[in-house]
């Protein structure tokens, strides 16, 4: 591989000593679950995300699941999700027995289109789950206004956009209760699975705390049918180390995106990422679109450049959701994105020269 799609090597070198130190004290202290490290990370993440409460949980999917359960969304309810999201958003809705209702994104931003949200609202709709896809914050002002008009909850899926914002207000701080993921490849990644619920509502935070730990606040007193969905102390310590680097690493991601934009701007066959007014983009992924996607991906692979497709099959066409009975063509924008999008390499430590190599191969593919 000349340029892998993702590499942790450089970032890990920068934090190696601090991570090993964190592990050493964790190991020597011998407290593994629900301790001071989690409490500390939750406080740090709340300060970073400008929310009153962070509840660390096992992963991003569980965070979204707990968020919906805390809102008492369930059987017979509908929740509006983007038609082009990662399957986890829809799965969380299914877990609580509600129905995911897909609304199409804007083709430029890849984010759910507020106009399409409004069109999808029925008497059963309980919540909207915007996803800040690829790292760009949705137009949360418009989405919160719709929610207010129709008396709906908002649950942000902030798995991909830690550090992004709309009108200066952070992703993950707008909704009534929100979920984020610290999966290793996310902008803030643990060294394993982890996630968090974020909210400004103390009661909802308390519900999440109870749900993640067997429905219990006091040991052996179980108030509700809860789960074992905790974030463990070891990962919490690692996340505290990595959170310190996140602002700097976000700037690196944005710099890499600028390099790509400059290199690729004259190739008419390629649509570059578009950042909407008011939004910031933290480039969890740098996603281009082109009609020649499959051939381009093959060309890059042959040239030793790793790419991925996020995501090749939209949720409505997944076998898992065949019971919803959708057909090809039902969500044409999501399908167009699935057929034309390509995520280029982007990782901490990638140099302008690496970007140049990728760009050179894309240019040569298009005969420049
Ligand atoms: C990664 C991701 C999730 C799920 O997070 P996990 O930690 O892998 O469970 C949910 N939604 C989106 C948009 C994601 O990218």
XYZ file of C-alpha atoms and ligand atoms in Angstrom:
383
model
C 0.000 0.000 0.000
C 1.395 3.355 -0.980
C -1.445 5.196 0.791
C -3.691 3.074 3.023
C -7.292 4.121 3.542
C -6.688 4.364 7.285
C -3.611 4.112 9.457
C -3.337 4.517 13.219
C 0.459 4.296 13.182
C 1.317 8.005 13.252
C -1.387 9.037 15.731
C -0.523 6.137 18.004
C 3.147 7.154 18.036
C 2.158 10.628 19.251
C 0.173 9.281 22.221
C 2.087 6.100 22.968
C 3.708 7.165 26.253
C 0.519 8.683 27.660
C -1.570 5.651 26.711
C 0.907 3.242 28.296
C 1.003 5.391 31.433
C -2.798 5.417 31.548
C -2.868 1.643 31.218
C -0.238 1.222 33.901
C -2.115 3.257 36.521
C -5.401 1.572 35.521
C -3.806 -1.835 35.939
C -2.163 -0.999 39.247
C -5.309 0.562 40.694
C -7.338 -2.515 39.743
C -10.755 -0.810 39.387
C -12.264 -1.893 36.080
C -15.932 -0.846 35.802
C -17.827 2.363 36.719
C -15.085 4.229 38.521
C -13.297 7.557 38.615
C -11.813 7.345 35.135
C -15.228 7.099 33.548
C -16.502 9.960 35.716
C -13.536 12.079 34.715
C -13.887 11.340 31.008
C -17.606 12.077 31.137
C -16.868 15.495 32.654
C -14.176 16.227 30.105
C -16.374 15.190 27.201
C -19.276 17.303 28.521
C -16.980 20.343 28.618
C -15.708 19.608 25.109
C -19.193 19.033 23.665
C -20.784 21.883 25.666
C -23.470 19.681 27.226
C -24.544 19.287 30.835
C -24.304 15.479 30.872
C -22.303 12.732 29.202
C -23.100 9.102 29.982
C -20.398 6.734 28.788
C -21.723 3.520 27.269
C -20.499 0.430 25.441
C -20.660 1.743 21.840
C -22.462 4.155 19.543
C -25.328 1.846 18.637
C -26.072 1.235 22.310
C -25.921 4.995 22.944
C -28.644 5.582 20.327
C -30.657 2.656 21.669
C -30.481 3.975 25.246
C -31.366 7.498 24.055
C -34.566 6.258 22.370
C -35.466 4.113 25.375
C -34.935 7.015 27.757
C -37.503 8.928 25.672
C -39.913 5.988 25.985
C -40.157 5.584 22.235
C -41.409 2.141 21.303
C -44.003 -0.041 19.625
C -46.226 1.847 17.165
C -43.978 4.916 17.051
C -42.165 6.227 14.018
C -38.713 7.809 14.015
C -37.406 9.732 11.006
C -33.859 8.813 9.958
C -31.847 9.691 6.843
C -32.195 7.225 3.960
C -28.408 7.217 3.421
C -27.229 6.606 6.969
C -25.111 3.818 8.380
C -27.460 0.994 9.409
C -26.879 1.603 13.156
C -29.209 4.619 13.209
C -32.114 2.549 11.898
C -31.210 -0.471 14.054
C -31.515 1.583 17.251
C -35.067 2.483 16.204
C -35.855 -1.174 15.528
C -34.425 -2.253 18.900
C -37.068 -0.261 20.785
C -39.841 -1.674 18.574
C -40.438 1.551 16.641
C -40.331 1.940 12.857
C -37.552 3.803 11.063
C -39.026 6.182 8.470
C -36.488 7.203 5.862
C -36.149 10.765 4.623
C -33.864 11.677 1.745
C -30.688 13.730 2.179
C -29.492 16.737 0.258
C -27.222 15.452 -2.527
C -24.592 18.141 -1.867
C -24.205 17.909 1.911
C -25.214 14.217 2.220
C -27.216 15.289 5.297
C -30.955 14.819 5.845
C -32.959 17.555 4.097
C -35.244 19.433 6.523
C -37.934 19.723 3.814
C -37.985 15.930 3.465
C -38.252 15.527 7.240
C -41.384 17.615 7.260
C -42.898 15.558 4.435
C -42.261 12.308 6.367
C -44.053 13.361 9.569
C -47.239 11.435 10.448
C -49.430 11.232 13.543
C -47.153 8.407 14.767
C -43.881 10.312 14.454
C -42.152 10.715 17.816
C -38.619 11.738 16.956
C -36.137 12.865 14.320
C -32.654 11.346 14.234
C -30.360 13.569 12.188
C -26.960 12.058 11.359
C -23.987 14.396 10.893
C -22.739 12.248 8.071
C -19.049 12.111 7.198
C -18.398 14.807 9.830
C -20.512 17.739 8.651
C -23.059 19.068 11.152
C -26.654 19.091 9.866
C -28.696 22.289 9.736
C -29.741 21.819 13.357
C -31.462 25.179 13.536
C -33.969 24.109 10.881
C -34.351 20.614 12.355
C -34.984 21.890 15.908
C -37.572 24.340 14.521
C -39.465 21.482 12.806
C -39.281 19.407 15.997
C -40.712 22.290 17.978
C -43.544 22.878 15.491
C -44.594 19.217 15.474
C -43.718 18.505 19.114
C -41.099 15.861 18.308
C -37.924 14.761 20.048
C -34.557 15.130 18.364
C -31.871 12.465 18.855
C -28.634 13.385 17.095
C -26.505 10.534 15.786
C -23.163 12.206 16.381
C -20.979 9.170 15.743
C -19.057 10.889 12.939
C -18.896 14.541 13.932
C -17.280 15.115 17.338
C -16.078 18.718 17.233
C -18.347 19.858 14.387
C -20.954 22.578 14.928
C -23.839 24.461 13.367
C -23.926 28.222 13.991
C -21.148 27.625 16.517
C -23.176 25.197 18.640
C -21.631 21.716 18.763
C -23.049 18.629 17.106
C -24.377 16.414 19.879
C -25.551 19.370 21.976
C -28.709 20.321 20.050
C -30.992 17.319 20.454
C -32.975 16.343 23.535
C -30.692 13.345 23.971
C -27.962 12.225 21.598
C -25.570 9.389 20.900
C -21.957 9.293 19.816
C -19.457 6.533 19.062
C -15.830 6.108 20.069
C -15.281 3.184 17.694
C -11.522 3.196 16.921
C -11.916 4.729 13.463
C -14.134 7.607 14.599
C -12.657 11.093 15.089
C -12.419 10.404 18.823
C -11.658 6.698 18.902
C -11.066 4.365 21.824
C -8.818 1.304 21.551
C -11.896 -0.886 21.267
C -15.632 -0.272 21.469
C -17.068 2.687 23.368
C -19.732 5.369 23.014
C -21.665 7.991 24.923
C -25.056 9.580 25.409
C -25.047 13.384 25.636
C -27.875 15.603 26.874
C -28.680 18.820 28.689
C -31.652 17.184 30.414
C -30.821 15.886 33.872
C -33.756 13.459 34.009
C -32.876 11.895 30.661
C -29.231 11.611 31.718
C -30.326 9.842 34.885
C -32.433 7.418 32.841
C -29.441 6.651 30.633
C -27.274 6.022 33.717
C -29.844 3.527 34.982
C -30.403 1.834 31.604
C -26.700 1.251 30.953
C -26.261 -0.546 34.269
C -28.937 -3.243 34.616
C -31.686 -0.718 35.315
C -30.065 -0.095 38.648
C -28.768 2.906 40.561
C -28.317 1.134 43.861
C -26.588 -2.227 43.651
C -29.125 -5.085 43.510
C -32.121 -2.735 43.293
C -33.454 -2.911 39.727
C -35.957 -0.239 38.732
C -36.385 -1.168 35.082
C -35.379 -3.824 32.529
C -31.943 -2.359 31.887
C -28.855 -3.494 30.030
C -25.192 -4.092 30.540
C -23.970 -1.293 28.294
C -21.174 0.324 30.279
C -17.994 2.015 29.119
C -15.127 0.413 30.987
C -12.455 2.218 32.978
C -9.570 1.209 30.741
C -11.173 2.717 27.625
C -12.303 5.791 29.572
C -8.676 6.463 30.527
C -7.545 6.092 26.914
C -10.343 8.392 25.761
C -9.244 11.104 28.222
C -5.786 10.979 26.665
C -7.142 11.109 23.108
C -9.710 13.842 23.804
C -6.849 16.268 24.530
C -5.587 15.726 20.999
C -8.952 15.967 19.278
C -8.953 19.724 18.506
C -5.478 19.478 16.964
C -6.345 16.291 15.083
C -9.537 17.870 13.782
C -7.441 20.707 12.332
C -5.209 18.116 10.667
C -8.286 16.497 9.089
C -9.480 19.867 7.846
C -6.034 20.630 6.433
C -6.001 17.321 4.555
C -9.436 18.191 3.110
C -8.098 21.570 1.915
C -5.189 19.802 0.194
C -7.605 17.417 -1.540
C -9.920 20.271 -2.532
C -7.048 22.197 -4.125
C -5.693 19.165 -5.952
C -9.031 17.925 -7.287
C -10.974 21.123 -7.953
C -10.446 21.154 -11.712
C -11.663 17.617 -12.404
C -15.220 18.120 -13.675
C -16.032 14.417 -13.372
C -15.539 14.571 -9.605
C -17.916 16.232 -7.127
C -16.051 17.444 -4.041
C -17.442 17.714 -0.496
C -19.660 20.752 0.015
C -19.864 22.548 3.353
C -23.153 24.379 3.900
C -23.341 27.919 5.320
C -23.345 27.814 9.138
C -21.983 24.270 9.289
C -18.507 23.060 10.128
C -17.083 19.809 8.822
C -14.600 17.696 10.797
C -13.962 15.271 7.917
C -14.501 11.960 9.588
C -14.450 10.985 5.925
C -13.474 12.846 2.749
C -16.121 11.671 0.305
C -16.167 12.477 -3.402
C -18.779 11.459 -5.959
C -18.246 10.342 -9.525
C -20.207 8.345 -12.100
C -17.023 6.341 -12.743
C -16.753 5.318 -9.089
C -16.179 1.571 -9.443
C -13.539 1.938 -12.166
C -11.833 4.741 -10.240
C -11.749 2.633 -7.076
C -10.185 -0.244 -9.032
C -7.625 2.096 -10.599
C -6.657 3.458 -7.178
C -6.453 -0.010 -5.700
C -4.128 -1.090 -8.512
C -2.007 1.964 -7.705
C -1.725 0.965 -4.024
C -4.268 3.469 -2.713
C -6.967 2.326 -0.301
C -10.522 3.644 -0.564
C -13.882 2.605 0.867
C -17.557 3.137 0.052
C -19.731 4.648 2.782
C -22.133 2.977 2.227
C -22.665 0.583 -0.694
C -26.258 -0.412 0.202
C -28.682 2.042 1.848
C -30.694 0.683 4.812
C -33.985 0.419 2.855
C -32.377 -2.079 0.445
C -30.687 -4.183 3.136
C -31.936 -7.708 3.664
C -32.319 -6.866 7.357
C -35.070 -4.414 6.393
C -36.837 -6.446 3.702
C -39.895 -6.547 5.970
C -40.316 -2.796 5.366
C -40.920 -3.797 1.737
C -38.986 -1.117 -0.099
C -37.837 -1.416 -3.702
C -34.929 -0.077 -5.683
C -35.844 3.466 -6.675
C -37.804 4.268 -3.506
C -35.049 6.564 -2.192
C -33.247 7.678 -5.355
C -30.932 10.200 -3.686
C -29.641 7.648 -1.155
C -29.203 5.165 -4.008
C -27.386 7.722 -6.154
C -24.986 8.400 -3.266
C -24.449 4.670 -2.684
C -23.640 4.213 -6.381
C -21.301 7.179 -6.807
C -19.578 7.947 -3.494
C -15.977 7.136 -2.694
C -14.119 7.848 0.550
C -10.473 8.778 0.010
C -7.664 8.063 2.497
C -7.670 10.413 5.489
C -5.833 9.795 8.743
C -3.762 11.561 11.339
C -0.242 12.002 10.027
C -1.164 11.944 6.334
C 1.113 14.392 4.523
C 0.552 16.779 1.639
C 2.719 14.414 -0.367
C 0.366 11.487 0.413
C -2.594 13.600 -0.717
C -0.639 14.518 -3.849
C -0.090 10.843 -4.668
C -3.804 10.069 -4.355
C -4.719 13.139 -6.410
C -2.181 12.296 -9.092
C -3.733 8.852 -9.558
C -7.235 10.327 -9.726
C -6.048 12.824 -12.337
C -4.344 10.108 -14.365
C -7.544 8.024 -14.251
C -9.479 10.922 -15.773
C -6.737 11.473 -18.356
C -5.280 14.691 -16.926
C -20.172 4.230 13.822
C -21.568 4.693 13.718
C -22.564 4.260 14.599
C -22.379 3.140 15.579
O -21.300 3.249 16.416
P -20.655 1.901 17.044
O -19.782 2.435 18.112
O -19.920 1.223 15.952
O -21.772 1.083 17.576
C -23.814 4.827 14.504
N -24.092 5.745 13.569
C -23.182 6.173 12.694
C -23.558 7.212 11.691
C -21.888 5.652 12.719
O -20.984 6.070 11.831
